[in-house]
Every structure is written in structure tokens, then in C-alpha cells.
PDB file of C-alpha atoms in Angstrom:
ATOM      1  CA  UNK A   1       1.378 124.331 103.149  1.00  0.00           C
ATOM      2  CA  UNK A   2       2.274 120.940 104.588  1.00  0.00           C
ATOM      3  CA  UNK A   3       2.772 117.667 102.782  1.00  0.00           C
ATOM      4  CA  UNK A   4       5.065 114.701 102.418  1.00  0.00           C
ATOM      5  CA  UNK A   5       7.806 114.601  99.808  1.00  0.00           C
ATOM      6  CA  UNK A   6       8.681 111.092  98.616  1.00  0.00           C
ATOM      7  CA  UNK A   7      11.904 110.466  96.714  1.00  0.00           C
ATOM      8  CA  UNK A   8      12.180 107.106  94.972  1.00  0.00           C
ATOM      9  CA  UNK A   9      15.380 105.433  93.791  1.00  0.00           C
ATOM     10  CA  UNK A  10      15.180 103.178  90.720  1.00  0.00           C
ATOM     11  CA  UNK A  11      17.693 100.720  89.327  1.00  0.00           C
ATOM     12  CA  UNK A  12      17.074  98.958  86.002  1.00  0.00           C
ATOM     13  CA  UNK A  13      13.464 100.156  86.054  1.00  0.00           C
ATOM     14  CA  UNK A  14      12.686  98.647  89.477  1.00  0.00           C
ATOM     15  CA  UNK A  15      12.217 100.662  92.651  1.00  0.00           C
ATOM     16  CA  UNK A  16      15.259 100.123  94.861  1.00  0.00           C
ATOM     17  CA  UNK A  17      14.119 102.231  97.803  1.00  0.00           C
ATOM     18  CA  UNK A  18      12.510 105.456  98.921  1.00  0.00           C
ATOM     19  CA  UNK A  19      12.984 108.307 101.351  1.00  0.00           C
ATOM     20  CA  UNK A  20      10.072 110.191 102.909  1.00  0.00           C
ATOM     21  CA  UNK A  21      10.302 113.774 104.178  1.00  0.00           C
ATOM     22  CA  UNK A  22       7.905 116.130 105.945  1.00  0.00           C
ATOM     23  CA  UNK A  23       7.618 119.281 103.820  1.00  0.00           C
ATOM     24  CA  UNK A  24       6.432 122.641 105.164  1.00  0.00           C
ATOM     25  CA  UNK A  25       6.320 125.854 103.130  1.00  0.00           C
ATOM     26  CA  UNK A  26       5.365 129.134 104.828  1.00  0.00           C
ATOM     27  CA  UNK A  27       4.849 132.571 103.325  1.00  0.00           C
ATOM     28  CA  UNK A  28       4.505 135.340 105.916  1.00  0.00           C
ATOM     29  CA  UNK A  29       3.193 138.667 104.607  1.00  0.00           C
ATOM     30  CA  UNK A  30       3.800 141.985 106.353  1.00  0.00           C
ATOM     31  CA  UNK A  31       0.871 144.181 105.339  1.00  0.00           C
ATOM     32  CA  UNK A  32       2.466 147.274 106.904  1.00  0.00           C
ATOM     33  CA  UNK A  33       5.691 147.151 104.927  1.00  0.00           C
ATOM     34  CA  UNK A  34       4.855 145.353 101.687  1.00  0.00           C
ATOM     35  CA  UNK A  35       7.451 142.645 102.426  1.00  0.00           C
ATOM     36  CA  UNK A  36       7.161 138.912 102.848  1.00  0.00           C
ATOM     37  CA  UNK A  37       9.284 136.098 104.201  1.00  0.00           C
ATOM     38  CA  UNK A  38       9.248 132.641 102.639  1.00  0.00           C
ATOM     39  CA  UNK A  39      10.483 129.620 104.595  1.00  0.00           C
ATOM     40  CA  UNK A  40      10.777 125.976 103.558  1.00  0.00           C
ATOM     41  CA  UNK A  41      11.466 123.230 106.078  1.00  0.00           C
ATOM     42  CA  UNK A  42      12.218 119.657 105.009  1.00  0.00           C
ATOM     43  CA  UNK A  43      12.622 117.037 107.738  1.00  0.00           C
ATOM     44  CA  UNK A  44      13.582 113.391 107.158  1.00  0.00           C
ATOM     45  CA  UNK A  45      10.831 110.985 108.200  1.00  0.00           C
ATOM     46  CA  UNK A  46      12.037 107.600 106.905  1.00  0.00           C
ATOM     47  CA  UNK A  47      14.607 106.194 104.500  1.00  0.00           C
ATOM     48  CA  UNK A  48      15.032 102.638 103.207  1.00  0.00           C
ATOM     49  CA  UNK A  49      18.395 101.032 103.966  1.00  0.00           C
ATOM     50  CA  UNK A  50      19.062 100.765 100.214  1.00  0.00           C
ATOM     51  CA  UNK A  51      19.408 104.564 100.084  1.00  0.00           C
ATOM     52  CA  UNK A  52      22.723 105.700 101.550  1.00  0.00           C
ATOM     53  CA  UNK A  53      22.242 109.482 101.278  1.00  0.00           C
ATOM     54  CA  UNK A  54      20.019 112.165  99.779  1.00  0.00           C
ATOM     55  CA  UNK A  55      21.004 115.654  98.664  1.00  0.00           C
ATOM     56  CA  UNK A  56      18.295 118.288  98.263  1.00  0.00           C
ATOM     57  CA  UNK A  57      19.062 121.561  96.495  1.00  0.00           C
ATOM     58  CA  UNK A  58      16.431 124.303  96.774  1.00  0.00           C
ATOM     59  CA  UNK A  59      16.944 127.443  94.749  1.00  0.00           C
ATOM     60  CA  UNK A  60      14.695 130.470  95.167  1.00  0.00           C
ATOM     61  CA  UNK A  61      14.886 133.201  92.570  1.00  0.00           C
ATOM     62  CA  UNK A  62      14.099 136.884  93.020  1.00  0.00           C
ATOM     63  CA  UNK A  63      12.439 138.912  90.308  1.00  0.00           C
ATOM     64  CA  UNK A  64      12.537 142.662  90.639  1.00  0.00           C
ATOM     65  CA  UNK A  65      13.286 144.346  93.960  1.00  0.00           C
ATOM     66  CA  UNK A  66      13.993 141.573  96.463  1.00  0.00           C
ATOM     67  CA  UNK A  67      16.737 139.832  98.377  1.00  0.00           C
ATOM     68  CA  UNK A  68      17.190 136.200  99.232  1.00  0.00           C
ATOM     69  CA  UNK A  69      18.962 134.772 102.228  1.00  0.00           C
ATOM     70  CA  UNK A  70      19.937 131.161 102.919  1.00  0.00           C
ATOM     71  CA  UNK A  71      20.321 130.701 106.672  1.00  0.00           C
ATOM     72  CA  UNK A  72      22.601 127.645 106.513  1.00  0.00           C
TER      73      UNK A  72
END
């Protein structure tokens, strides 16, 4: 799945700025082992000068028999 993620910053009800990111979410299935690998990539595309920084926190949860790994 590919899309754009737009984060908007508001101050006193007015939009102060926005940041735009390319968003890609992949789910690779291994039919021979019953496993899958899920990968999310978020790449900055543009950011208004009014926005000094952005912090994104993704949290994947496992239910049942699985493991999660954060590569960075």
C-alpha cells in the first residue's frame, strides 16, 4: 500500500504548517512456512518552515505466536 501521510500543525485553531511524507506499507507472506514480514517505510517529502521537527512513533503489536523486530 502506498499513500501520502499529511501532518498538520494548528495554533489557536488556524493551520500553522504541514509536513508531507511518502508512506509505504508492505506485507510479505511466505506460503511455505506460514510466516509473514511487515515493513513500513515513511520518507519525508516536504515540510513547511513553521514546523521545526516531527516525531513519528509506530508501534506494532503481536497477538499469539509472533515476534516483532525494530531494525533501527
